[in-house]
Short mmCIF file of C-alpha atoms in Angstrom, two decimals:
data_model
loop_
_atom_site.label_atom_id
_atom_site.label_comp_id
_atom_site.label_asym_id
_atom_site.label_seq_id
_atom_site.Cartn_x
_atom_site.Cartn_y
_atom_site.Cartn_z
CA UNK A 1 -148.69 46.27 -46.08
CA UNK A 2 -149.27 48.16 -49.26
CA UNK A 3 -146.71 47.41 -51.21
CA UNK A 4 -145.86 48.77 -54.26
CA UNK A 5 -147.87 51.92 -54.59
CA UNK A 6 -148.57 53.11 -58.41
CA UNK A 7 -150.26 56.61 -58.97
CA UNK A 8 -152.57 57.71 -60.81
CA UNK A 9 -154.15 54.66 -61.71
CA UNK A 10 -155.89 56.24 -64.49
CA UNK A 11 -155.11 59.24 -67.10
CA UNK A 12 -155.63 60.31 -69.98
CA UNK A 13 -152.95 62.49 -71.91
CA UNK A 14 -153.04 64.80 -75.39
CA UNK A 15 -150.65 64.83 -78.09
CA UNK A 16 -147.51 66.01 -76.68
CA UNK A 17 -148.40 66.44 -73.12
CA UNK A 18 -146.01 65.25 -70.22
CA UNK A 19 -146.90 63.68 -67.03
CA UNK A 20 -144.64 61.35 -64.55
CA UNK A 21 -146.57 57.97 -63.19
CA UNK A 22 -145.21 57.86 -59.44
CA UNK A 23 -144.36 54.11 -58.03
CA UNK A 24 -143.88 53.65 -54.20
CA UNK A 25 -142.66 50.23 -52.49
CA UNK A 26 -142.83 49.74 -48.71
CA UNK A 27 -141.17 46.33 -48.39
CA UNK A 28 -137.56 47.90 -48.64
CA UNK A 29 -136.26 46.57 -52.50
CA UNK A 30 -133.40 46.90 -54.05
CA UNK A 31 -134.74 47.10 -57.57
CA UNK A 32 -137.37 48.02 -58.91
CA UNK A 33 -139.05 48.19 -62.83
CA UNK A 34 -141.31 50.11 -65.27
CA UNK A 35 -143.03 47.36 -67.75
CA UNK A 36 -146.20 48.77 -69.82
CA UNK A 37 -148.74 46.16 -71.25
CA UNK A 38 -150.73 45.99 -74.73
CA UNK A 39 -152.84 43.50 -75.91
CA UNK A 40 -151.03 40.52 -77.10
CA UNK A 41 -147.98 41.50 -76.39
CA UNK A 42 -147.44 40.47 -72.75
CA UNK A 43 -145.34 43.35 -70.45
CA UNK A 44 -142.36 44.42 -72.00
CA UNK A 45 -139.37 46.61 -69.74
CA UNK A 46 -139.30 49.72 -70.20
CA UNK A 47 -136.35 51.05 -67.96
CA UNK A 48 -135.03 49.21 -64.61
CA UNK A 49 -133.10 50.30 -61.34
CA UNK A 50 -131.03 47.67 -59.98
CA UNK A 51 -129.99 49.88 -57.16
CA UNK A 52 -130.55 53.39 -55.71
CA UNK A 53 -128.42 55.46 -57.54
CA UNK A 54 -128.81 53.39 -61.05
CA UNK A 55 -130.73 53.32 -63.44
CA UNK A 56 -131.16 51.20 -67.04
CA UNK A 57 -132.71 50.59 -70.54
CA UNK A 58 -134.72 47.82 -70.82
CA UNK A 59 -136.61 46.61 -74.31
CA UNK A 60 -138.63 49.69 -75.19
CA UNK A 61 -137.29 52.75 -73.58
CA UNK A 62 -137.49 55.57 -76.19
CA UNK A 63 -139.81 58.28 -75.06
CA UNK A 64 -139.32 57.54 -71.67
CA UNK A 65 -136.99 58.71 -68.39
CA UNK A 66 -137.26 57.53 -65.16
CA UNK A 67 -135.75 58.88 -61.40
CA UNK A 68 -134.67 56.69 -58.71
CA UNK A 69 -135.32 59.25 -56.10
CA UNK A 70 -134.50 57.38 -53.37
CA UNK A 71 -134.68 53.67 -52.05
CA UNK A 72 -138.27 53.66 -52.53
CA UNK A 73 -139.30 55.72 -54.93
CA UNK A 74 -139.12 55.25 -59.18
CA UNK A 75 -140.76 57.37 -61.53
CA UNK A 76 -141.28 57.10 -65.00
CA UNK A 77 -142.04 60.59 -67.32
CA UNK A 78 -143.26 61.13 -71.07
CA UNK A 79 -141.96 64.21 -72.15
CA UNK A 80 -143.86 64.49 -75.01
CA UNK A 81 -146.67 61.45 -75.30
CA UNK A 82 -147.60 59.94 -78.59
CA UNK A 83 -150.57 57.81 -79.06
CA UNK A 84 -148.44 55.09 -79.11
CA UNK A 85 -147.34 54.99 -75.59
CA UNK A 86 -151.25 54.02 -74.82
CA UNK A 87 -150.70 51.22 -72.48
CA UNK A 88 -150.96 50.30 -68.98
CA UNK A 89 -147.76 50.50 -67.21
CA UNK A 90 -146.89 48.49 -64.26
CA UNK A 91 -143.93 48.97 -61.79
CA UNK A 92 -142.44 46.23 -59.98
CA UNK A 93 -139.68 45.41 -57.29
CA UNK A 94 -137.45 42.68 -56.31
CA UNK A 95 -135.63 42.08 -52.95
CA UNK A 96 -132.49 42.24 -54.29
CA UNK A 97 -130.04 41.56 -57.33
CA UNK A 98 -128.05 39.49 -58.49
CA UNK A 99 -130.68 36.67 -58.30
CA UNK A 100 -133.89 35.91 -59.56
CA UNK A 101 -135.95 36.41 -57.17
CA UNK A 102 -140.42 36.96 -56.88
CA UNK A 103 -141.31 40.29 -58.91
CA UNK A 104 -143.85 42.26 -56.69
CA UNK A 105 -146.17 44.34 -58.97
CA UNK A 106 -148.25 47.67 -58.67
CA UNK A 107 -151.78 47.58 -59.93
CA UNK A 108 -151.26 49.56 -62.88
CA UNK A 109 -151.53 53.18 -64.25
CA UNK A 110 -154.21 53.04 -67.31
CA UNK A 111 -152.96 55.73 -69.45
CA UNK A 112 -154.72 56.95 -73.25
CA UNK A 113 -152.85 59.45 -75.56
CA UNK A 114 -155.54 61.09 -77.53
CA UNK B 1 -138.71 39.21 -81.55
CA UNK B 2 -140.53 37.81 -79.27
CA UNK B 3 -137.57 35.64 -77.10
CA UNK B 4 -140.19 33.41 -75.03
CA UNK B 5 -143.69 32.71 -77.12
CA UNK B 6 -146.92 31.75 -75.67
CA UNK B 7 -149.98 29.70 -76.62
CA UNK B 8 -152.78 29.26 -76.91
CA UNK B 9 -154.01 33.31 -76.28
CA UNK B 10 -156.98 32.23 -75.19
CA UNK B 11 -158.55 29.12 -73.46
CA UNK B 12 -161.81 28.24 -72.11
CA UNK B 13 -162.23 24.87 -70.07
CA UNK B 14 -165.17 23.51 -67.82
CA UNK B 15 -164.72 23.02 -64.12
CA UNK B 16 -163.01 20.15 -63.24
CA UNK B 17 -161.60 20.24 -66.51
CA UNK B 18 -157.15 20.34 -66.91
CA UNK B 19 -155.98 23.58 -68.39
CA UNK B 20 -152.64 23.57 -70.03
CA UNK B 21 -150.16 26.46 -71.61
CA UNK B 22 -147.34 26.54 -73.12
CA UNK B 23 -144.14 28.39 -73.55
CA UNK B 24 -141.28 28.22 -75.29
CA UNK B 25 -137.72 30.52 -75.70
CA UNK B 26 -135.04 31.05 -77.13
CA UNK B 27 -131.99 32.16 -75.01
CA UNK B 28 -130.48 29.30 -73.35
CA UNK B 29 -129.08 31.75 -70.40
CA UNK B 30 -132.76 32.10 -69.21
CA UNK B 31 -132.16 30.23 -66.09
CA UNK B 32 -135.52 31.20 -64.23
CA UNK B 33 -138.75 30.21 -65.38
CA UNK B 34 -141.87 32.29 -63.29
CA UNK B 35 -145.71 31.76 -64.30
CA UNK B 36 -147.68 35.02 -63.23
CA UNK B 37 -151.47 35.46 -62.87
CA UNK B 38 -153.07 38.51 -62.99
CA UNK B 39 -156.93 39.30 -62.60
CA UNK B 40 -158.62 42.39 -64.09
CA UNK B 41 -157.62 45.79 -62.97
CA UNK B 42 -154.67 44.32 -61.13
CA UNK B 43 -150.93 43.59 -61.38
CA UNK B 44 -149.53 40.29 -62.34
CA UNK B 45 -148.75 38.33 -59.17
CA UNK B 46 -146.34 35.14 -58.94
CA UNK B 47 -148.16 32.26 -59.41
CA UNK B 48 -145.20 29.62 -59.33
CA UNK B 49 -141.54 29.49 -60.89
CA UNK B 50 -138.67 26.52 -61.46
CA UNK B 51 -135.48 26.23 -62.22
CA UNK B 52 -133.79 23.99 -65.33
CA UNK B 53 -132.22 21.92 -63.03
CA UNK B 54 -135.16 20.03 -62.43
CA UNK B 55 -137.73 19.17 -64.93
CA UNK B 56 -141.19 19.49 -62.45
CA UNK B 57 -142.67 21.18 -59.51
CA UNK B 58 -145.75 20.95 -58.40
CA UNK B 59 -147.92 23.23 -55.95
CA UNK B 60 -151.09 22.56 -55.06
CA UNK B 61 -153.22 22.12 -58.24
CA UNK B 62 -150.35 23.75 -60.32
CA UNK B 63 -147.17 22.43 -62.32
CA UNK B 64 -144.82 23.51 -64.33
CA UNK B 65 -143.40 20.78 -66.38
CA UNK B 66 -140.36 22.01 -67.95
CA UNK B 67 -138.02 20.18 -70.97
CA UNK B 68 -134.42 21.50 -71.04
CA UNK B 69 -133.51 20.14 -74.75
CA UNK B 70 -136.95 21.25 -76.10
CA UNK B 71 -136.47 24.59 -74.62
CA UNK B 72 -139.99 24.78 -73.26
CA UNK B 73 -142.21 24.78 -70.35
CA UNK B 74 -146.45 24.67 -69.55
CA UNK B 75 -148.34 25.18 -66.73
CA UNK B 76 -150.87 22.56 -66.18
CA UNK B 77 -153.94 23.41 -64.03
CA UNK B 78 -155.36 20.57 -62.62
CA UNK B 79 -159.24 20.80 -61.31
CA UNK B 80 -159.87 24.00 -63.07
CA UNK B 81 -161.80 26.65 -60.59
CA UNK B 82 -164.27 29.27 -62.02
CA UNK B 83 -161.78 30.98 -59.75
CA UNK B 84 -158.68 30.68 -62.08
CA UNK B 85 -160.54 32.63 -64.60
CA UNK B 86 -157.18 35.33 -65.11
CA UNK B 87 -154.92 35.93 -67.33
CA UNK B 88 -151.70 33.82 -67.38
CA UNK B 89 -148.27 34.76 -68.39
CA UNK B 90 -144.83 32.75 -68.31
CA UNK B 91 -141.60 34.71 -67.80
CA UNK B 92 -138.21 34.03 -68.16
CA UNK B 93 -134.96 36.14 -66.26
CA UNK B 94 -131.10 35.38 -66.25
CA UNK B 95 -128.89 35.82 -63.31
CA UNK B 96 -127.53 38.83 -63.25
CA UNK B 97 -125.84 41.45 -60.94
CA UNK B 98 -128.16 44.28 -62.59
CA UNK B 99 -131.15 42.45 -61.18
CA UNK B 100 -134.31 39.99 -62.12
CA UNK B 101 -135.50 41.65 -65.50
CA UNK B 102 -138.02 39.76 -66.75
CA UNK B 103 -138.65 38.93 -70.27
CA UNK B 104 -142.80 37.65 -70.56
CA UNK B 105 -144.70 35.79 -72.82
CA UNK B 106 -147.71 36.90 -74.71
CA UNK B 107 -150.45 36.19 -72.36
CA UNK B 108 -153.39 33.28 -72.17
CA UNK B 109 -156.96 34.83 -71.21
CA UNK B 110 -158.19 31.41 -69.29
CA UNK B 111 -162.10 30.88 -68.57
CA UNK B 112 -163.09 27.93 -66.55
CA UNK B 113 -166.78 27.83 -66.86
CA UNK B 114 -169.08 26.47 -64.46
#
């Protein structure tokens, strides 16, 4: 089984670029997450879908949208990256809401805003 | 603000040796406590989680001991393994309908040397 499914795993952006880090999951979750990851600051949430057809702000969403595109599918874009947003961003899933419940995570886009 | 803090951020122990982190929040709604490890280049994986309703679990050569009043948990490692050489992160989620958002801790980089 693969998963959840994160591409590209590595990228590396200019000054106002956009690009849209693609996240997959094959084990048929209800929700699914975008975290990103600096040093000493553990993951923080960036946006969350509880359910197709949903989507929410989590702790640190400005600069970023996301898509539910379907069941599987979540995507996270930077319309205009800023050095800042130098991280590595993880997606996750969960089974299913309304409980907490094992977080199943990608391996991790490595992205650098020059 | 940080809502759940970690130390120490970094730990180095000999095999055999006992490793121990700890955690400690702020929201007393957190009702889910997780402990992910993650290795280099990959995502953070469950490790082992409890509840408040009990104060220890225990699986394998890892616990969680957990103190309601105190508001704060650790994650002993008993028999530290070369192996367990990753980088450890507690969590904490409420139950929700809008599904398990985790809020993380800093991070401890643990080294077991051999």
């Amino acid at each position: 089984n693969a998963g959840v499914t994160q591409t590209p795993k590595f990228q590396v952006l200019k000054t106002g670029q956009s690009m849209t880090l693609q996240c997959a999951q094959d084990m048929n979750h209800n929700s699914m997450y975008w975290y990103r990851q600096d040093p000493g600051m553990g993951l923080r949430l960036i946006y969350y879908s509880a359910s197709e057809g949903t989507t929410d702000k989590g702790e640190v969403p400005n600069g970023y949208n996301v898509s539910r595109l379907n069941k599987r599918e979540f995507s996270l874009r930077l319309e205009s990256a800023a050095p800042s947003q130098t991280s590595v961003y993880f997606c996750a899933s969960t089974p299913r809401t309304g409980t907490n419940t094992e977080a199943f995570f990608g391996q991790g886009t490595r992205l650098t805003v020059v | 603000q940080q809502q759940v803090k970690q130390s120490p951020q970094s730990l180095i122990v000999q095999k055999g040796g006992i490793s121990i982190i700890n955690c400690a929040y702020e929201n007393t709604a957190f009702d889910y406590f997780p402990w992910y490890q993650q290795f280099p280049g990959k995502g953070p994986a469950l490790l082992i989680a409890i509840r408040p309703d009990v104060s220890e679990k225990k699986e394998g050569r890892f616990t969680i001991s957990f103190n309601k009043s105190a508001k704060q948990f650790s994650l002993h490692i008993m028999d530290s393994q070369p192996g367990d050489s990753a980088t450890y992160f507690c969590a904490a989620s409420t139950q929700e309908t809008s599904g398990s958002r985790l809020t993380f801790g800093e991070g401890t980089q643990l080294t077991v040397n051999p």
